[in-house]
CSV table of C-alpha atoms and ligand atoms in Angstrom, one decimal:
chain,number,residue,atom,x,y,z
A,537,UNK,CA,0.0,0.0,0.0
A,538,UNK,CA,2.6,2.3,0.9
A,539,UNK,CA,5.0,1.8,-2.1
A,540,UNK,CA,2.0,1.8,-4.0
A,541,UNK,CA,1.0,5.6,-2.6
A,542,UNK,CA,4.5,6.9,-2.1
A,543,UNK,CA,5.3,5.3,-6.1
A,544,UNK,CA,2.4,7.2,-7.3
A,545,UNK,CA,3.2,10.5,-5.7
A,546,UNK,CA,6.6,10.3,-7.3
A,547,UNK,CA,4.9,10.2,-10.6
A,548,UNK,CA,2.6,13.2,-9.8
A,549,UNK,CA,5.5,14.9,-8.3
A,550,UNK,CA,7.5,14.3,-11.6
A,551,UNK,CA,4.7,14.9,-13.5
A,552,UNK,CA,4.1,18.2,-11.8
A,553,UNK,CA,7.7,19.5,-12.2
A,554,UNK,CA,7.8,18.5,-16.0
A,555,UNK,CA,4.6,20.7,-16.4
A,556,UNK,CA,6.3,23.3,-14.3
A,557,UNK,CA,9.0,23.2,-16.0
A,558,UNK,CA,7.1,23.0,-19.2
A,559,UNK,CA,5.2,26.1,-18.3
A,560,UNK,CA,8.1,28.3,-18.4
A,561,UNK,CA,9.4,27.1,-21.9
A,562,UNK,CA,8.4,29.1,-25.5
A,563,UNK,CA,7.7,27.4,-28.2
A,564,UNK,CA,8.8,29.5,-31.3
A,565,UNK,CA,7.7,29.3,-34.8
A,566,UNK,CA,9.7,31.4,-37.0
A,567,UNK,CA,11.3,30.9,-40.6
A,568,UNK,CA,15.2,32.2,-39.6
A,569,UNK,CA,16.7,29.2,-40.9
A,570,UNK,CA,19.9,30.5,-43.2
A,571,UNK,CA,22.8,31.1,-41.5
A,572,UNK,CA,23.0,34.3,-40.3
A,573,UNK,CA,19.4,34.5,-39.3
A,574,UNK,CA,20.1,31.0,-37.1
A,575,UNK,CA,23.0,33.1,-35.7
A,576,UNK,CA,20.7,36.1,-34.7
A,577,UNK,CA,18.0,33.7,-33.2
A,578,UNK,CA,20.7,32.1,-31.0
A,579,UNK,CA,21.6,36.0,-29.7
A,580,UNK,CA,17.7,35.4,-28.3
A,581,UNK,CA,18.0,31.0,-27.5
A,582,UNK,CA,21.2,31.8,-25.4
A,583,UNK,CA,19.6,35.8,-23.7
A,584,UNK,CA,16.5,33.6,-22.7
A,585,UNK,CA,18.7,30.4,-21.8
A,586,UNK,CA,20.3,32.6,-19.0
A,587,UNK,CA,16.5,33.6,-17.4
A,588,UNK,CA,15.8,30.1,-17.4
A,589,UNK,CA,13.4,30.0,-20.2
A,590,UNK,CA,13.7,26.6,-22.2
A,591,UNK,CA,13.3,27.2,-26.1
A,592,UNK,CA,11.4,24.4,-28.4
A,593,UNK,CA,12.2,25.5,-32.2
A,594,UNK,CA,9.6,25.6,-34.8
A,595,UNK,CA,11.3,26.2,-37.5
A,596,UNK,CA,9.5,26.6,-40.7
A,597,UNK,CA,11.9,27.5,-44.0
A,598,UNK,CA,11.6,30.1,-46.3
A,599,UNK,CA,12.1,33.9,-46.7
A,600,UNK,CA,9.1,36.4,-46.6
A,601,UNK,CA,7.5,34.1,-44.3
A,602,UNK,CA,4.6,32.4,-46.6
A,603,UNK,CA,5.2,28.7,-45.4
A,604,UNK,CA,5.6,29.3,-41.3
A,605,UNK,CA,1.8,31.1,-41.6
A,606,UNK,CA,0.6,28.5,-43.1
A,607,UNK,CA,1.6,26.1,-40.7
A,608,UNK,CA,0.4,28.5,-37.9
A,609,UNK,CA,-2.9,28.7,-39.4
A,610,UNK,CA,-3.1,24.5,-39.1
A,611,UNK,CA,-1.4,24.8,-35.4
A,612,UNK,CA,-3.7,27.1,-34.4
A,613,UNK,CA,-6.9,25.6,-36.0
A,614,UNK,CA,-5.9,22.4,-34.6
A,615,UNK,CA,-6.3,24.4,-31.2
A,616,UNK,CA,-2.3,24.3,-30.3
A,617,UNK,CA,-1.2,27.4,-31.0
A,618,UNK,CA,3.0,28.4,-30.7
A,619,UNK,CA,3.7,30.6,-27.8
A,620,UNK,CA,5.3,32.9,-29.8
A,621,UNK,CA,5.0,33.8,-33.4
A,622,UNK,CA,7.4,35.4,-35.8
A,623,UNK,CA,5.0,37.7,-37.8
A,624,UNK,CA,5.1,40.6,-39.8
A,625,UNK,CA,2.7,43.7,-40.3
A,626,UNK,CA,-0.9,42.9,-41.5
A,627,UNK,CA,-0.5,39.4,-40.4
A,628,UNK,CA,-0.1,40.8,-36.8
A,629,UNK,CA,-3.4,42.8,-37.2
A,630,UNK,CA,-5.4,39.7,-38.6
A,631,UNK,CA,-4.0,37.3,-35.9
A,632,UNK,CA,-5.4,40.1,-33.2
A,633,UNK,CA,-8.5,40.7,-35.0
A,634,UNK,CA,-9.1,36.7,-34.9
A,635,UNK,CA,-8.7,36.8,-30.7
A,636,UNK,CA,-5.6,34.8,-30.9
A,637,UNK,CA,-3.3,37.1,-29.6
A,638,UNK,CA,-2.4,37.3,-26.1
A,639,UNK,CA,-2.0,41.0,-23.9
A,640,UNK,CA,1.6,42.5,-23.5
A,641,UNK,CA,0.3,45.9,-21.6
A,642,UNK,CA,1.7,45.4,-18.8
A,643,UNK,CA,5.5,44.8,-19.7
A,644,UNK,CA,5.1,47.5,-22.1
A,645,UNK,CA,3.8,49.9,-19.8
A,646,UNK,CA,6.0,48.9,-17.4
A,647,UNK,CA,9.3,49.4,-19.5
A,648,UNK,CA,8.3,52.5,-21.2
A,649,UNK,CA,7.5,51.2,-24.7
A,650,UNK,CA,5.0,53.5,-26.2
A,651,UNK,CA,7.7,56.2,-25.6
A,652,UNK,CA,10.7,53.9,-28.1
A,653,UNK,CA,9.6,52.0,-30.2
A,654,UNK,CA,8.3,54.2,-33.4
A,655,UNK,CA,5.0,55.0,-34.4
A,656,UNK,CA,5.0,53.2,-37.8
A,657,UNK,CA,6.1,50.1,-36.0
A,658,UNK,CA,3.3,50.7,-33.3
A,659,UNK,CA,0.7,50.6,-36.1
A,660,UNK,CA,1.3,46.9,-35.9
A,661,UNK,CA,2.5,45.7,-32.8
A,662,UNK,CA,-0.6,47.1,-30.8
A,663,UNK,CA,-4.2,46.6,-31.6
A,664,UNK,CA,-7.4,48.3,-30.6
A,665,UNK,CA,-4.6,50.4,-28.1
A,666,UNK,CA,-3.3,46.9,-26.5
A,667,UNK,CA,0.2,45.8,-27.3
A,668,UNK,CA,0.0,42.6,-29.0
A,669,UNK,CA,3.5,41.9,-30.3
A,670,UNK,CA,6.9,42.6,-29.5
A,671,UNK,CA,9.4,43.9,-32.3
A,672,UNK,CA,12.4,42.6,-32.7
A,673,UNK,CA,14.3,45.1,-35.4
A,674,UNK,CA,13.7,47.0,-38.1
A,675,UNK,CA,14.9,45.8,-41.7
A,676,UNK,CA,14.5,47.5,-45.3
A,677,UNK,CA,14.5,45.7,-48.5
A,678,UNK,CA,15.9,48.5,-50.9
A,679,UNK,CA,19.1,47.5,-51.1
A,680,UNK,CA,22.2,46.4,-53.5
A,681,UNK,CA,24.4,43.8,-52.0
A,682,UNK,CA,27.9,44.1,-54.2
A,683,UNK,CA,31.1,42.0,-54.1
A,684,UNK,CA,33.8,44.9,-53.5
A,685,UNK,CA,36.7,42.6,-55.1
A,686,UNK,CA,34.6,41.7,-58.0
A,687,UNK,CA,33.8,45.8,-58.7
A,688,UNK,CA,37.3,46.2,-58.6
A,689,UNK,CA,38.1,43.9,-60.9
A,690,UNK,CA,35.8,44.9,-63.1
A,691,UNK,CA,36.7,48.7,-62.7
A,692,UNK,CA,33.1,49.5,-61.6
A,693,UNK,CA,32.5,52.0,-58.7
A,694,UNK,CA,29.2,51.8,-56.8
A,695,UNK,CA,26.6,52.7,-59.1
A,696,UNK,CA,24.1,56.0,-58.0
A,697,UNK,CA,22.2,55.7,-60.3
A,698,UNK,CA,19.7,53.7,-62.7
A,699,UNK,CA,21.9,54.1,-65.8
A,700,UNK,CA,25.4,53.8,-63.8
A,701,UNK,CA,23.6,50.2,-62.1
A,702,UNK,CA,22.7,49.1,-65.7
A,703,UNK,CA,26.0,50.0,-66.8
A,704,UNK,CA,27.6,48.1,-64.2
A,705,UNK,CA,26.0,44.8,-64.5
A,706,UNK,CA,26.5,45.3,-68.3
A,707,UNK,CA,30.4,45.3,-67.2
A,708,UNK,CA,29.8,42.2,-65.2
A,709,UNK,CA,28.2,40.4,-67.5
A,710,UNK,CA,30.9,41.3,-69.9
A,711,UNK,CA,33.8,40.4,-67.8
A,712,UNK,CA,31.7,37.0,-67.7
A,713,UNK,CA,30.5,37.3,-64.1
A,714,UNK,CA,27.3,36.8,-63.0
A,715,UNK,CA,25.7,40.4,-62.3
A,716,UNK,CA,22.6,40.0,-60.8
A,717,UNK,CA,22.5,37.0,-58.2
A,718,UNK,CA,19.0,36.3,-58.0
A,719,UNK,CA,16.1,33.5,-56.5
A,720,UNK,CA,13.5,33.2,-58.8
A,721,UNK,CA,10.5,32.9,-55.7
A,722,UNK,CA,8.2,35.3,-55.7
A,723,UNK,CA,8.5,37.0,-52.7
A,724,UNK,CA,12.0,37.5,-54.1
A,725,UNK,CA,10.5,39.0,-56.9
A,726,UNK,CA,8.5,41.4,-55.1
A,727,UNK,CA,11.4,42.7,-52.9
A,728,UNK,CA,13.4,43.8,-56.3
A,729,UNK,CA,9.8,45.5,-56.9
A,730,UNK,CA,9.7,46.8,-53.9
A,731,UNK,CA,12.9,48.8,-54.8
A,732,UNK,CA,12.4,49.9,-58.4
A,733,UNK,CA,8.9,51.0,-57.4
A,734,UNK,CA,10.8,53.7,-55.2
A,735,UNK,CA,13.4,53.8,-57.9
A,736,UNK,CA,11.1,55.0,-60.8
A,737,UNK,CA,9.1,57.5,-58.5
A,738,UNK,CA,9.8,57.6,-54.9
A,739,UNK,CA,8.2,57.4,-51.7
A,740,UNK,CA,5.0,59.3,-52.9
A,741,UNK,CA,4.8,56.9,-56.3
A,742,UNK,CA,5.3,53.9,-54.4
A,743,UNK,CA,2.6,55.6,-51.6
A,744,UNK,CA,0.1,56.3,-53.7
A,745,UNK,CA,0.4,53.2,-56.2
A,746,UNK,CA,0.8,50.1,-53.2
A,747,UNK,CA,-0.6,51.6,-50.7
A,748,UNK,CA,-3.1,54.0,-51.6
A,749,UNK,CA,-4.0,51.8,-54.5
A,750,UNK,CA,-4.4,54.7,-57.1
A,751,UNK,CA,-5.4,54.0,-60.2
A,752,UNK,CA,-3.6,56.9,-61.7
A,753,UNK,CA,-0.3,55.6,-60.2
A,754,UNK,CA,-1.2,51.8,-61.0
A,755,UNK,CA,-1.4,52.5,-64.4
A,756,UNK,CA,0.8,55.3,-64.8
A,757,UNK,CA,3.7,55.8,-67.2
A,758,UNK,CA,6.3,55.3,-64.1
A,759,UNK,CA,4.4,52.0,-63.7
A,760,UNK,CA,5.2,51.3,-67.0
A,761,UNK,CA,8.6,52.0,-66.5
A,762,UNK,CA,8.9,50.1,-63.4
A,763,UNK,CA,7.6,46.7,-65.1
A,764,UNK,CA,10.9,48.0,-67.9
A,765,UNK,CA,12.9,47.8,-65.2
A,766,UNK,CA,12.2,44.9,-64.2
A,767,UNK,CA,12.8,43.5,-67.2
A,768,UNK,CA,16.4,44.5,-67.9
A,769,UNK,CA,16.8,43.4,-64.5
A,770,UNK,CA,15.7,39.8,-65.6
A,771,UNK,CA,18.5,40.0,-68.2
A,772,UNK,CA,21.0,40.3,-65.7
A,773,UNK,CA,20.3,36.6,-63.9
A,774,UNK,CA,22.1,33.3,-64.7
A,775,UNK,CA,19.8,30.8,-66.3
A,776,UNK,CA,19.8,29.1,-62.9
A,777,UNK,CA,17.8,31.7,-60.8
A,778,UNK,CA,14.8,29.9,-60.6
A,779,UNK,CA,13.5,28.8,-57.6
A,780,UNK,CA,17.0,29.4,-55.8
A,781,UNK,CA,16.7,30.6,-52.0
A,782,UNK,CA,17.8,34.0,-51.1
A,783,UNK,CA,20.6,33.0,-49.2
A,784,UNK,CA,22.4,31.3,-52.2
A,785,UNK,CA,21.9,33.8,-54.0
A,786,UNK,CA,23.8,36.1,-51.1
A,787,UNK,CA,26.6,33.5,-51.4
A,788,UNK,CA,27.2,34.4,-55.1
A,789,UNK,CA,28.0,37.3,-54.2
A,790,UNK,CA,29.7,36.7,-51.2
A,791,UNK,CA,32.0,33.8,-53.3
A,792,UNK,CA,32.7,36.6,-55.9
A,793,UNK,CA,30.4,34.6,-58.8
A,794,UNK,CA,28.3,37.2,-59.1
A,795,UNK,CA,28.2,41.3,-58.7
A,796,UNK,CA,24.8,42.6,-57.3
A,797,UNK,CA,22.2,40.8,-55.3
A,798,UNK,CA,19.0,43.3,-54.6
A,799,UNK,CA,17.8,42.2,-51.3
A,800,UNK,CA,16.7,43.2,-47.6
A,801,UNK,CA,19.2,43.7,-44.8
A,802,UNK,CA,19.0,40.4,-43.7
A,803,UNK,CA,21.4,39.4,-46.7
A,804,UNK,CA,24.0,41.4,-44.9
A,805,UNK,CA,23.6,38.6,-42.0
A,806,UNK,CA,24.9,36.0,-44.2
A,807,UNK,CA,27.9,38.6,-45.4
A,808,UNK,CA,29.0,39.1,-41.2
A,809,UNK,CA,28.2,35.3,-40.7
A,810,UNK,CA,30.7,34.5,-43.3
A,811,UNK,CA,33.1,36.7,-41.8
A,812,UNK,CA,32.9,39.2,-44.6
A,813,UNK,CA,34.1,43.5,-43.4
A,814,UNK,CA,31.5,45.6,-44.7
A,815,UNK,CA,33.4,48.7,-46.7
A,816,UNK,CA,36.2,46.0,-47.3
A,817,UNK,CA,34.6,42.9,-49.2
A,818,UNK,CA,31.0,44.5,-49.9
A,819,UNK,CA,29.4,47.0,-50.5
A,820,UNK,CA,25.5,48.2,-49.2
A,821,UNK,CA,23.9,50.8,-51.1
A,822,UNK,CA,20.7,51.7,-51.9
A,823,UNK,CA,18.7,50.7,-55.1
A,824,UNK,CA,20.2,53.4,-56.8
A,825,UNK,CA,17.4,56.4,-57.3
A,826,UNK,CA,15.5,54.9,-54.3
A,827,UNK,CA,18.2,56.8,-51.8
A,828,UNK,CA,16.3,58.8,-49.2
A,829,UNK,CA,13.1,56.5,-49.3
A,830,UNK,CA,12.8,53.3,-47.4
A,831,UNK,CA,10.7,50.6,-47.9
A,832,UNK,CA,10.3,48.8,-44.0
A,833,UNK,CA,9.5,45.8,-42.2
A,834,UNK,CA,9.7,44.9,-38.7
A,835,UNK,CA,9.7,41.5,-37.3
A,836,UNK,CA,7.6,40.8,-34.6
A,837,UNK,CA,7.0,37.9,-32.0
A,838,UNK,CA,3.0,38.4,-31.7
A,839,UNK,CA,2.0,36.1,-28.6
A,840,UNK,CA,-0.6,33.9,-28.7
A,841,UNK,CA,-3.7,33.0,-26.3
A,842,UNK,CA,-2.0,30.7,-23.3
A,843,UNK,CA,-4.1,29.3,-19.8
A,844,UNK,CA,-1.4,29.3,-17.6
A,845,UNK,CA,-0.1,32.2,-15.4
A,846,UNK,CA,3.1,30.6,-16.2
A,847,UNK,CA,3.1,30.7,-19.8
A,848,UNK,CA,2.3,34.2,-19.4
A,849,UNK,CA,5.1,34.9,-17.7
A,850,UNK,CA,7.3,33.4,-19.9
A,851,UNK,CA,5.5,35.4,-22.7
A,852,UNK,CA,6.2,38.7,-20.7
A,853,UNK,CA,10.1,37.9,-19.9
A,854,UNK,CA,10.6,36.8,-23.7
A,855,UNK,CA,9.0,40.4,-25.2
A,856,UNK,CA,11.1,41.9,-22.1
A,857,UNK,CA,14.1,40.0,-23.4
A,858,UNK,CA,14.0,41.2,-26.9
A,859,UNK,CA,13.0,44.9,-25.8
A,860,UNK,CA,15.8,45.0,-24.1
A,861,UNK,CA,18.4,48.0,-25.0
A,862,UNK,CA,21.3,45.4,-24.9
A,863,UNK,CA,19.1,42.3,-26.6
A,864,UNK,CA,18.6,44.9,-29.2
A,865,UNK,CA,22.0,46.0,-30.2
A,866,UNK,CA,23.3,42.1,-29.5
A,867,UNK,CA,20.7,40.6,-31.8
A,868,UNK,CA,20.8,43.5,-34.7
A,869,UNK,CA,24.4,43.0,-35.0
A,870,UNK,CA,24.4,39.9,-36.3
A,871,UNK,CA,20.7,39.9,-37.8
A,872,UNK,CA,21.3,43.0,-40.5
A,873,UNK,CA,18.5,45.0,-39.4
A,874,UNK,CA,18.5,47.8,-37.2
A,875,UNK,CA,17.2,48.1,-33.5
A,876,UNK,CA,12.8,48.6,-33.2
A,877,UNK,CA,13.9,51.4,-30.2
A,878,UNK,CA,15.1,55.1,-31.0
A,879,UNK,CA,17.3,55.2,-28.4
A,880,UNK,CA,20.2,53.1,-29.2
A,881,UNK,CA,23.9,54.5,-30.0
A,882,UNK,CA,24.5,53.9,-33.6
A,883,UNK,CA,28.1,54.0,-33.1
A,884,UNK,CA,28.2,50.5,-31.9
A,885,UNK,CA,27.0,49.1,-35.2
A,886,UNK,CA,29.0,48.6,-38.4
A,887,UNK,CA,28.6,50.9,-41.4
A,888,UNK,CA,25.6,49.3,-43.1
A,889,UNK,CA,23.7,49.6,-40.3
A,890,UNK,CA,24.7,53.0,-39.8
A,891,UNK,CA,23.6,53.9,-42.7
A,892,UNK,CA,20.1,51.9,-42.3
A,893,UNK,CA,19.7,53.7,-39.1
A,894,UNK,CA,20.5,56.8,-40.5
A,895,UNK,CA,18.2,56.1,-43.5
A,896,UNK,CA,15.5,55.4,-40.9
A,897,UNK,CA,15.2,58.7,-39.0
A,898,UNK,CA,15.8,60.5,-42.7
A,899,UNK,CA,13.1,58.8,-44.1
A,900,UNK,CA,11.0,58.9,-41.5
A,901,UNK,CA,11.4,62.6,-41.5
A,902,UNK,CA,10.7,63.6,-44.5
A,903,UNK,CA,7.4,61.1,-45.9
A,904,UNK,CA,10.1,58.9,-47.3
A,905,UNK,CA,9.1,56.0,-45.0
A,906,UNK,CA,6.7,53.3,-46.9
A,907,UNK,CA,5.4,49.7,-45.7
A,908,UNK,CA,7.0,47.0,-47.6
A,909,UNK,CA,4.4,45.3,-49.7
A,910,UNK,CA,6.9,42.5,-50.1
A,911,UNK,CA,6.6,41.8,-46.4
A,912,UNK,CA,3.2,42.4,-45.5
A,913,UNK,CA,3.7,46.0,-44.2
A,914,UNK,CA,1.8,47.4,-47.5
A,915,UNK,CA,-1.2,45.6,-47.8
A,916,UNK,CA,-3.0,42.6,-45.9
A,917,UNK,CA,-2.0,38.8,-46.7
A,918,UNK,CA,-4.9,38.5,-50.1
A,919,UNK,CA,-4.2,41.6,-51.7
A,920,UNK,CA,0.0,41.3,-50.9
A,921,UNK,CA,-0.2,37.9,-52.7
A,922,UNK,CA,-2.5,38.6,-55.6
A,923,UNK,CA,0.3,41.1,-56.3
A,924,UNK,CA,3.1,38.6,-55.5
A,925,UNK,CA,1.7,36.8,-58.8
A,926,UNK,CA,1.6,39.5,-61.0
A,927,UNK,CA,4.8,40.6,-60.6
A,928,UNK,CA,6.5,36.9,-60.7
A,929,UNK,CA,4.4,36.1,-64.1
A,930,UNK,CA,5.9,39.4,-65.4
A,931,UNK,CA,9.3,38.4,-64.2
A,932,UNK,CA,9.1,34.8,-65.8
A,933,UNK,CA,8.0,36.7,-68.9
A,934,UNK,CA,4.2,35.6,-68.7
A,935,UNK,CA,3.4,39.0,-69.7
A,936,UNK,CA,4.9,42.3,-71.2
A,937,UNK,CA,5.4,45.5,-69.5
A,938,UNK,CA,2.2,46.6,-70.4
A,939,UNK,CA,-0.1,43.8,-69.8
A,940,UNK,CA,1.7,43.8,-66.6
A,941,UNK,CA,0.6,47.0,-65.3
A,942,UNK,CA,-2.9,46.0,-66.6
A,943,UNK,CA,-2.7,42.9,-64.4
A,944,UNK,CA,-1.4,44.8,-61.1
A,945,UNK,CA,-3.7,47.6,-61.5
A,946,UNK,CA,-7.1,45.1,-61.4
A,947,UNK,CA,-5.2,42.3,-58.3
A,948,UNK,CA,-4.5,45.0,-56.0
A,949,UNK,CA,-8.4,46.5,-56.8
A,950,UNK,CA,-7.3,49.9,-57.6
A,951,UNK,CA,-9.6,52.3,-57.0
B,2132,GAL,C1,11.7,38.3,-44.0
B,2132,GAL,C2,12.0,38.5,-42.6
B,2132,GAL,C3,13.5,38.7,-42.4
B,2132,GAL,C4,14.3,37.7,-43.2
B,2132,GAL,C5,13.7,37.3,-44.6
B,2132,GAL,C6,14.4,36.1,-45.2
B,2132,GAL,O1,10.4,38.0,-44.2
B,2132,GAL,O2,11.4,39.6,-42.2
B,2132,GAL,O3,13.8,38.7,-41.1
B,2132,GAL,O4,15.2,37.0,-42.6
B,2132,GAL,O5,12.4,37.1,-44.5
B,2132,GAL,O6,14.1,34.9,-44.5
């Protein structure tokens, strides 16, 4: 009898520490699976390691973040949602308008959020006034990517602008390089979009035709040109591009195969993770003609609905952990994106991220600041894809300029 009871309260002992235990872990979904994003997520693994918050990975591959929502949307209909979420812009917004998202007030108000992190990125980490999410950085996707050895070889200086960028990769292609390093997936697709759009006509253009979904802008003469672009562009890529992830294509250009990749910060991740000086062995620019205007995205780590105080708690330390001045300059480093708080020193960060920071508060300043489209900052999930396939048909030479910006015009329901 005695066994028998003291036996059984060892199981419910056990069983209640492995659920205490339990309570305090995070489960994470998130799609950082290259290199250099695996090395950013450790910065966060090891931070919440040392609170004594256990980690269980989710990982779900593949840039712009398509394939880890579809697997939330299964986890969560299933009714076994991930703690934590890595989620960007509109998705945020549907997640909270859903009920799934848990409350962060509390932490925020206690840490003084509301007066750091910016108002743009507020838009989307807080809904109906209640902070939702916590964000982790701040990336753009209007930037060049070049191979500093390779330019010199070539006798090529960093291009400023369209013709000078066309004129290079004309050199590189000559010299028998490969000048644009590119992945033929869409979302790849729309980032060089992205860029050209500010390119062709700026931060108002780009305003006013994604966001504001003008008709005049949609089917505008600078569209036009922007689908032209595009197509030298496609020129430029080796015969392999299609389907090939983002980060290869980084490592083209990091190998010295190819010139130019155009591609968010978070290809500057994979330049530092393979031990690449940027100034020395690349170069970070801006699309050239899109300087001054920034197309942004911020990841986020929206939490979901959990029972347990516990969990809770292990919700509040992890958005505490990431908003964390230190967390933030730690993580950013290595990440290639730039902190989600104003009030970090810029002079701890390497020149790229200077300059992104730099860029930020410029762009900010004057209307030059625009939600990416390419990463759900511009327009909700439906309307972002319907675009997405537009512009990769165009790409993969479906359609001409023309019927292009025919096709965009009626997907994104111009108005
Ligand atoms: C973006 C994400 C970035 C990034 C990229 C490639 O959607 O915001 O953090 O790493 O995908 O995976």
């Amino acid at each position: 009898m005695k066994t028998k009871f003291v036996k059984k309260f060892a199981i419910a002992g056990a069983l209640m520490a492995a659920t205490a235990a339990h309570a305090t872990d995070v489960e994470v979904l998130h799609w950082w699976t290259s290199g250099g994003e695996a090395a950013a997520l450790n910065v966060l693994k090891e931070d919440l390691q040392s609170q004594s918050i256990g980690w269980t990975d989710m990982p779900v591959a593949g840039g712009g973040g398509e394939a880890a929502m579809t697997t939330l949307r299964a986890r969560v209909t299933a009714g076994n949602p991930p703690t934590a979420v890595q989620m960007l812009g509109y998705d945020i917004q549907d997640w909270a308008a859903e009920g799934a998202l848990g409350n962060l007030n509390d932490i925020a108000a206690a840490e003084g959020w509301n007066d750091v992190v910016p108002a743009p990125l507020q838009n989307f980490a807080k809904y109906d006034g209640n902070w939702i999410s916590a964000p982790v950085n701040i990336h753009s996707d209007n930037w060049v990517w070049a191979n500093k050895a390779v330019l010199d070889e070539i006798g090529v200086a960093q291009p400023h602008t369209w013709d000078e960028f066309v004129a290079a990769m004309a050199a590189a292609k000559a010299a028998g390089k490969i000048a644009l390093a590119h992945g033929g997936q869409a979302w790849q697709e729309m980032v060089v979009f992205d860029g050209i759009v500010l390119s062709v006509g700026g931060a108002d253009f780009y305003r006013e035709a994604l966001i504001e979904r003008k008709r005049s802008a949609l089917e505008s003469d600078r569209m036009l040109e922007v689908f032209k672009r595009m197509e030298t562009l496609r020129s430029y890529v080796d015969e392999n591009f299609s389907g090939r992830d983002w980060n290869l294509a980084s490592s083209m250009v990091i190998n010295g195969e190819a010139a130019f990749q155009i591609m968010g910060d978070w290809a500057k991740g994979e330049f530092i993770n393979a031990g690449k000086v940027p100034g020395e062995d690349f170069l970070c620019f801006r699309v050239p003609g899109s300087e001054g205007s920034m197309t942004f995205l911020a990841d986020q780590f929206a939490m979901f609905n959990v029972d347990s105080a516990e969990a809770k708690d292990a919700q509040a330390k992890m958005a505490s952990a990431i908003m964390a001045p230190s967390f933030q300059i730690a993580f950013n480093q290595v990440k290639g994106s730039v902190p989600s708080r104003t009030d970090i020193d810029r002079s701890v960060f390497d020149i790229c991220a200077q300059k992104g920071m730099a860029d930020l508060a410029y762009a900010n300043a004057t209307g030059g600041l625009v939600g990416s489209l390419a990463h759900g900052h511009g327009q909700p999930a439906a309307l972002k894809n319907a675009a997405y396939d537009v512009v990769t048909a165009h790409f993969n030479g479906e359609f001409d300029a023309a019927a292009a910006v025919e096709e965009l015009s009626a997907a994104l329901e111009s108005m």
